[in-house]
PDB file of C-alpha atoms and ligand atoms in Angstrom:
ATOM      1  CA  MET M   1     153.414 147.426  60.425  1.00 93.00           C
ATOM      2  CA  LEU M   2     153.803 143.585  59.294  1.00 96.00           C
ATOM      3  CA  LYS M   3     151.841 142.998  56.058  1.00 97.00           C
ATOM      4  CA  MET M   4     150.396 139.543  54.918  1.00 98.00           C
ATOM      5  CA  ILE M   5     152.404 138.095  51.647  1.00 96.00           C
ATOM      6  CA  ASP M   6     150.118 137.906  48.643  1.00 97.00           C
ATOM      7  CA  LEU M   7     150.086 133.964  47.740  1.00 95.00           C
ATOM      8  CA  PRO M   8     151.719 133.855  44.217  1.00 93.00           C
ATOM      9  CA  TYR M   9     149.501 131.143  43.104  1.00 95.00           C
ATOM     10  CA  PRO M  10     145.455 130.974  43.197  1.00 96.00           C
ATOM     11  CA  LEU M  11     143.955 129.032  46.186  1.00 96.00           C
ATOM     12  CA  ASN M  12     143.243 125.723  43.993  1.00 96.00           C
ATOM     13  CA  SER M  13     146.485 125.528  42.262  1.00 95.00           C
ATOM     14  CA  LEU M  14     148.035 123.182  44.688  1.00 92.00           C
ATOM     15  CA  GLU M  15     145.374 120.408  44.263  1.00 94.00           C
ATOM     16  CA  PRO M  16     145.458 117.600  44.525  1.00 93.00           C
ATOM     17  CA  TYR M  17     148.375 117.776  46.869  1.00 93.00           C
ATOM     18  CA  TYR M  18     147.060 120.486  49.119  1.00 92.00           C
ATOM     19  CA  SER M  19     143.647 121.253  48.914  1.00 93.00           C
ATOM     20  CA  LYS M  20     141.812 124.639  48.195  1.00 96.00           C
ATOM     21  CA  GLU M  21     139.853 124.500  51.463  1.00 94.00           C
ATOM     22  CA  THR M  22     142.937 123.564  53.468  1.00 93.00           C
ATOM     23  CA  LEU M  23     145.157 126.477  51.801  1.00 95.00           C
ATOM     24  CA  ASP M  24     142.042 129.015  52.223  1.00 95.00           C
ATOM     25  CA  LEU M  25     141.848 128.270  56.023  1.00 94.00           C
ATOM     26  CA  HIS M  26     145.533 128.169  56.658  1.00 94.00           C
ATOM     27  CA  TYR M  27     146.275 131.484  54.653  1.00 96.00           C
ATOM     28  CA  ASN M  28     143.145 133.342  55.200  1.00 96.00           C
ATOM     29  CA  ILE M  29     142.494 132.443  58.990  1.00 95.00           C
ATOM     30  CA  LEU M  30     145.557 131.244  60.547  1.00 94.00           C
ATOM     31  CA  TYR M  31     148.188 133.061  58.923  1.00 96.00           C
ATOM     32  CA  LYS M  32     146.284 136.283  58.993  1.00 97.00           C
ATOM     33  CA  GLY M  33     145.791 135.603  62.611  1.00 97.00           C
ATOM     34  CA  TYR M  34     149.710 135.576  63.234  1.00 95.00           C
ATOM     35  CA  VAL M  35     150.396 138.621  61.253  1.00 98.00           C
ATOM     36  CA  ASP M  36     147.356 140.688  63.249  1.00 98.00           C
ATOM     37  CA  ASN M  37     148.804 139.443  66.397  1.00 98.00           C
ATOM     38  CA  THR M  38     152.281 140.465  65.861  1.00 98.00           C
ATOM     39  CA  ASN M  39     151.351 143.868  64.563  1.00 98.00           C
ATOM     40  CA  GLN M  40     149.099 144.161  67.905  1.00 98.00           C
ATOM     41  CA  THR M  41     151.824 142.734  69.989  1.00 98.00           C
ATOM     42  CA  GLN M  42     154.204 145.396  68.502  1.00 98.00           C
ATOM     43  CA  GLU M  43     151.711 148.175  69.338  1.00 98.00           C
ATOM     44  CA  LYS M  44     151.419 146.969  72.827  1.00 98.00           C
ATOM     45  CA  LEU M  45     155.024 147.191  73.212  1.00 98.00           C
ATOM     46  CA  LYS M  46     155.271 150.568  71.834  1.00 98.00           C
ATOM     47  CA  LYS M  47     152.547 151.475  74.336  1.00 98.00           C
ATOM     48  CA  ALA M  48     154.853 150.083  77.350  1.00 98.00           C
ATOM     49  CA  ARG M  49     157.800 151.893  76.345  1.00 98.00           C
ATOM     50  CA  ASP M  50     155.985 155.167  75.891  1.00 98.00           C
ATOM     51  CA  THR M  51     154.537 154.522  79.340  1.00 98.00           C
ATOM     52  CA  GLY M  52     157.286 153.128  81.092  1.00 98.00           C
ATOM     53  CA  ASP M  53     154.725 150.282  82.291  1.00 98.00           C
ATOM     54  CA  PHE M  54     156.354 146.790  81.759  1.00 98.00           C
ATOM     55  CA  SER M  55     154.173 145.024  84.012  1.00 97.00           C
ATOM     56  CA  ASN M  56     153.203 142.914  81.153  1.00 97.00           C
ATOM     57  CA  ILE M  57     156.528 142.422  79.582  1.00 97.00           C
ATOM     58  CA  LYS M  58     156.869 138.737  79.931  1.00 94.00           C
ATOM     59  CA  CYS M  59     153.756 138.072  78.264  1.00 95.00           C
ATOM     60  CA  LEU M  60     154.412 140.546  75.518  1.00 96.00           C
ATOM     61  CA  GLU M  61     158.110 139.035  74.560  1.00 94.00           C
ATOM     62  CA  LYS M  62     156.146 135.739  74.513  1.00 92.00           C
ATOM     63  CA  ASN M  63     153.471 136.844  71.996  1.00 94.00           C
ATOM     64  CA  LEU M  64     156.188 138.421  69.916  1.00 94.00           C
ATOM     65  CA  SER M  65     158.097 135.209  69.706  1.00 92.00           C
ATOM     66  CA  PHE M  66     154.791 133.217  69.069  1.00 91.00           C
ATOM     67  CA  PHE M  67     152.913 135.125  66.551  1.00 94.00           C
ATOM     68  CA  GLY M  68     156.262 136.760  65.005  1.00 93.00           C
ATOM     69  CA  SER M  69     157.594 133.381  64.211  1.00 90.00           C
ATOM     70  CA  GLY M  70     154.365 132.231  63.215  1.00 91.00           C
ATOM     71  CA  ALA M  71     154.229 134.618  60.497  1.00 93.00           C
ATOM     72  CA  ILE M  72     157.814 134.042  59.459  1.00 91.00           C
ATOM     73  CA  LEU M  73     157.622 130.397  59.094  1.00 90.00           C
ATOM     74  CA  HIS M  74     154.154 130.650  57.424  1.00 92.00           C
ATOM     75  CA  GLU M  75     155.399 132.960  54.914  1.00 92.00           C
ATOM     76  CA  LEU M  76     158.412 130.776  54.021  1.00 91.00           C
ATOM     77  CA  PHE M  77     156.092 127.761  53.854  1.00 92.00           C
ATOM     78  CA  PHE M  78     153.698 129.255  51.562  1.00 94.00           C
ATOM     79  CA  LEU M  79     156.239 130.806  49.148  1.00 91.00           C
ATOM     80  CA  ASN M  80     158.462 127.532  49.082  1.00 93.00           C
ATOM     81  CA  MET M  81     155.465 125.798  47.544  1.00 92.00           C
ATOM     82  CA  GLY M  82     154.094 126.417  43.995  1.00 92.00           C
ATOM     83  CA  ILE M  83     152.156 124.818  41.412  1.00 93.00           C
ATOM     84  CA  PRO M  84     152.846 121.125  40.913  1.00 92.00           C
ATOM     85  CA  ILE M  85     155.273 121.597  37.863  1.00 90.00           C
ATOM     86  CA  PRO M  86     158.955 120.087  38.443  1.00 89.00           C
ATOM     87  CA  THR M  87     161.634 122.267  39.945  1.00 91.00           C
ATOM     88  CA  GLU M  88     164.934 121.042  41.421  1.00 92.00           C
ATOM     89  CA  PRO M  89     167.785 122.310  43.657  1.00 93.00           C
ATOM     90  CA  SER M  90     170.222 124.616  41.680  1.00 93.00           C
ATOM     91  CA  ILE M  91     173.547 123.071  41.143  1.00 95.00           C
ATOM     92  CA  LYS M  92     175.027 125.067  43.886  1.00 95.00           C
ATOM     93  CA  LEU M  93     172.503 123.876  46.284  1.00 95.00           C
ATOM     94  CA  MET M  94     172.702 120.248  45.188  1.00 96.00           C
ATOM     95  CA  GLN M  95     176.346 120.500  45.620  1.00 97.00           C
ATOM     96  CA  GLN M  96     176.002 121.689  49.171  1.00 96.00           C
ATOM     97  CA  ILE M  97     173.153 118.978  49.658  1.00 96.00           C
ATOM     98  CA  VAL M  98     175.556 116.443  48.483  1.00 98.00           C
ATOM     99  CA  LYS M  99     178.461 117.787  50.420  1.00 98.00           C
ATOM    100  CA  ASP M 100     176.382 117.883  53.842  1.00 97.00           C
ATOM    101  CA  PHE M 101     173.825 115.160  53.578  1.00 97.00           C
ATOM    102  CA  GLY M 102     175.617 112.617  51.052  1.00 98.00           C
ATOM    103  CA  ASN M 103     172.863 112.717  48.275  1.00 97.00           C
ATOM    104  CA  TYR M 104     169.526 113.889  47.617  1.00 96.00           C
ATOM    105  CA  GLU M 105     167.914 110.800  48.630  1.00 97.00           C
ATOM    106  CA  LYS M 106     169.541 110.823  52.260  1.00 97.00           C
ATOM    107  CA  PHE M 107     168.552 114.360  52.551  1.00 95.00           C
ATOM    108  CA  LYS M 108     164.988 113.714  51.444  1.00 94.00           C
ATOM    109  CA  ASN M 109     164.960 110.772  53.996  1.00 95.00           C
ATOM    110  CA  GLN M 110     166.105 112.593  56.737  1.00 95.00           C
ATOM    111  CA  PHE M 111     163.817 115.280  56.219  1.00 92.00           C
ATOM    112  CA  THR M 112     160.592 112.939  55.598  1.00 92.00           C
ATOM    113  CA  GLU M 113     161.851 111.177  59.217  1.00 93.00           C
ATOM    114  CA  ALA M 114     162.316 114.344  60.903  1.00 90.00           C
ATOM    115  CA  SER M 115     159.156 115.652  59.889  1.00 89.00           C
ATOM    116  CA  LYS M 116     157.353 112.599  60.975  1.00 89.00           C
ATOM    117  CA  ALA M 117     159.197 112.799  64.306  1.00 89.00           C
ATOM    118  CA  VAL M 118     158.165 116.296  65.059  1.00 84.00           C
ATOM    119  CA  GLU M 119     156.431 116.099  68.632  1.00 82.00           C
ATOM    120  CA  ALA M 120     152.829 117.347  68.626  1.00 78.00           C
ATOM    121  CA  SER M 121     152.563 120.814  66.619  1.00 81.00           C
ATOM    122  CA  GLY M 122     155.704 121.904  65.009  1.00 85.00           C
ATOM    123  CA  TRP M 123     157.766 122.425  62.080  1.00 88.00           C
ATOM    124  CA  CYS M 124     161.068 120.758  59.970  1.00 89.00           C
ATOM    125  CA  LEU M 125     163.242 122.886  58.385  1.00 90.00           C
ATOM    126  CA  LEU M 126     166.145 122.694  55.890  1.00 93.00           C
ATOM    127  CA  VAL M 127     168.803 125.484  57.310  1.00 92.00           C
ATOM    128  CA  TRP M 128     171.690 126.890  56.603  1.00 92.00           C
ATOM    129  CA  VAL M 129     174.130 127.681  59.438  1.00 91.00           C
ATOM    130  CA  PRO M 130     176.243 130.576  58.665  1.00 89.00           C
ATOM    131  CA  LYS M 131     178.494 129.944  61.533  1.00 88.00           C
ATOM    132  CA  TRP M 132     179.273 126.577  60.151  1.00 94.00           C
ATOM    133  CA  SER M 133     178.758 127.021  56.561  1.00 95.00           C
ATOM    134  CA  LYS M 134     176.754 124.031  56.584  1.00 96.00           C
ATOM    135  CA  LEU M 135     173.094 122.647  55.805  1.00 95.00           C
ATOM    136  CA  GLU M 136     171.414 121.027  58.708  1.00 95.00           C
ATOM    137  CA  ILE M 137     167.662 119.808  59.123  1.00 92.00           C
ATOM    138  CA  LEU M 138     166.127 120.950  62.472  1.00 90.00           C
ATOM    139  CA  GLN M 139     162.618 119.988  64.034  1.00 86.00           C
ATOM    140  CA  CYS M 140     161.219 122.844  65.742  1.00 83.00           C
ATOM    141  CA  GLU M 141     158.710 121.987  68.450  1.00 76.00           C
ATOM    142  CA  LYS M 142     155.703 124.518  68.489  1.00 71.00           C
ATOM    143  CA  HIS M 143     157.680 127.331  66.810  1.00 65.00           C
ATOM    144  CA  GLN M 144     158.565 130.324  68.882  1.00 60.00           C
ATOM    145  CA  ASN M 145     160.958 129.181  71.896  1.00 68.00           C
ATOM    146  CA  LEU M 146     161.095 132.844  72.663  1.00 66.00           C
ATOM    147  CA  THR M 147     162.884 133.619  69.423  1.00 77.00           C
ATOM    148  CA  LEU M 148     162.023 134.835  66.017  1.00 81.00           C
ATOM    149  CA  TRP M 149     163.046 132.729  62.988  1.00 81.00           C
ATOM    150  CA  GLY M 150     165.850 134.291  60.999  1.00 81.00           C
ATOM    151  CA  CYS M 151     166.813 136.941  63.550  1.00 80.00           C
ATOM    152  CA  LYS M 152     170.463 137.882  64.096  1.00 83.00           C
ATOM    153  CA  PRO M 153     171.592 138.333  67.626  1.00 77.00           C
ATOM    154  CA  LEU M 154     173.178 141.838  68.231  1.00 86.00           C
ATOM    155  CA  LEU M 155     173.484 142.218  72.022  1.00 87.00           C
ATOM    156  CA  VAL M 156     173.037 139.254  74.345  1.00 84.00           C
ATOM    157  CA  LEU M 157     173.051 138.875  78.085  1.00 87.00           C
ATOM    158  CA  ASP M 158     173.291 135.602  79.709  1.00 89.00           C
ATOM    159  CA  MET M 159     170.626 135.138  82.447  1.00 86.00           C
ATOM    160  CA  TRP M 160     171.708 131.570  83.365  1.00 82.00           C
ATOM    161  CA  GLU M 161     172.550 131.505  87.111  1.00 89.00           C
ATOM    162  CA  HIS M 162     176.174 130.573  86.384  1.00 85.00           C
ATOM    163  CA  SER M 163     176.708 133.733  84.770  1.00 88.00           C
ATOM    164  CA  TYR M 164     176.053 135.839  88.027  1.00 91.00           C
ATOM    165  CA  TYR M 165     175.394 133.605  91.122  1.00 90.00           C
ATOM    166  CA  LEU M 166     179.043 133.621  92.341  1.00 91.00           C
ATOM    167  CA  GLN M 167     178.880 137.652  92.626  1.00 93.00           C
ATOM    168  CA  TYR M 168     175.156 138.501  92.691  1.00 93.00           C
ATOM    169  CA  HIS M 169     173.444 135.530  94.333  1.00 91.00           C
ATOM    170  CA  THR M 170     169.927 136.161  93.710  1.00 89.00           C
ATOM    171  CA  ASN M 171     170.064 139.993  92.815  1.00 92.00           C
ATOM    172  CA  ARG M 172     169.730 139.803  89.271  1.00 88.00           C
ATOM    173  CA  ALA M 173     168.873 143.331  88.803  1.00 92.00           C
ATOM    174  CA  ASP M 174     172.129 144.480  89.945  1.00 94.00           C
ATOM    175  CA  TYR M 175     174.057 142.178  87.669  1.00 91.00           C
ATOM    176  CA  ILE M 176     171.766 143.499  84.722  1.00 91.00           C
ATOM    177  CA  SER M 177     172.417 147.118  85.757  1.00 93.00           C
ATOM    178  CA  ALA M 178     176.335 146.548  85.992  1.00 93.00           C
ATOM    179  CA  PHE M 179     176.316 144.880  82.392  1.00 92.00           C
ATOM    180  CA  TRP M 180     175.087 148.285  80.988  1.00 95.00           C
ATOM    181  CA  ASN M 181     178.746 149.526  82.191  1.00 93.00           C
ATOM    182  CA  ILE M 182     180.902 146.805  80.422  1.00 92.00           C
ATOM    183  CA  ILE M 183     179.126 146.407  76.983  1.00 89.00           C
ATOM    184  CA  ASN M 184     181.457 146.618  74.025  1.00 93.00           C
ATOM    185  CA  TRP M 185     179.423 148.695  71.528  1.00 93.00           C
ATOM    186  CA  ASN M 186     182.215 148.414  69.063  1.00 93.00           C
ATOM    187  CA  GLU M 187     181.368 144.616  68.819  1.00 89.00           C
ATOM    188  CA  VAL M 188     177.601 145.237  68.474  1.00 89.00           C
ATOM    189  CA  ASN M 189     178.041 147.959  66.021  1.00 92.00           C
ATOM    190  CA  LYS M 190     180.426 145.630  63.693  1.00 90.00           C
ATOM    191  CA  ARG M 191     177.407 142.983  64.071  1.00 86.00           C
ATOM    192  CA  PHE M 192     174.864 145.246  63.205  1.00 90.00           C
ATOM    193  CA  THR M 193     176.730 146.456  59.985  1.00 93.00           C
TER     194      THR M 193
HETATM  195 MN1  LIG F 201     150.463 126.368  59.877  1.00 83.83          MN
END
């Protein structure tokens, strides 16, 4: 069961920058909805596994991404805000910002402009890309895109047509069942560890 994080500050403590009413609605209604719905979706997925009835799987996986990513991003958002007393990036983080963005002003400008340019509903994120050992700024439209933010892929199957069409044509099921014969679990184990 996913649990709501406790806010580490009172509802009115971000004022005047973020009003009590706004935070109350955002935390107690919207964020709570994401957490509750993630739990309900995980319950339904368990039921599907237990009964073998996966007729709703597409909808359930979408809901897992939508509500789960909503819960994760709101948790990060609420925790990366705090009462308005000045704090600053650590020496290490600042060095990385300077390395990857030029200086703090340039980072702040890119983050501001990227946030303004988010299409419709979405997020702006400063992220660490482990594969590149680099900071980047990303826009995220809506927030799910069928993933969970921060998850680590362990086992992946390419469902683009280029990966199977030459051999299996439209027969995706045969391609998928063949895949189970050629999984290298040693590599998956390594990623999991
Ligand atoms: Mn929100």
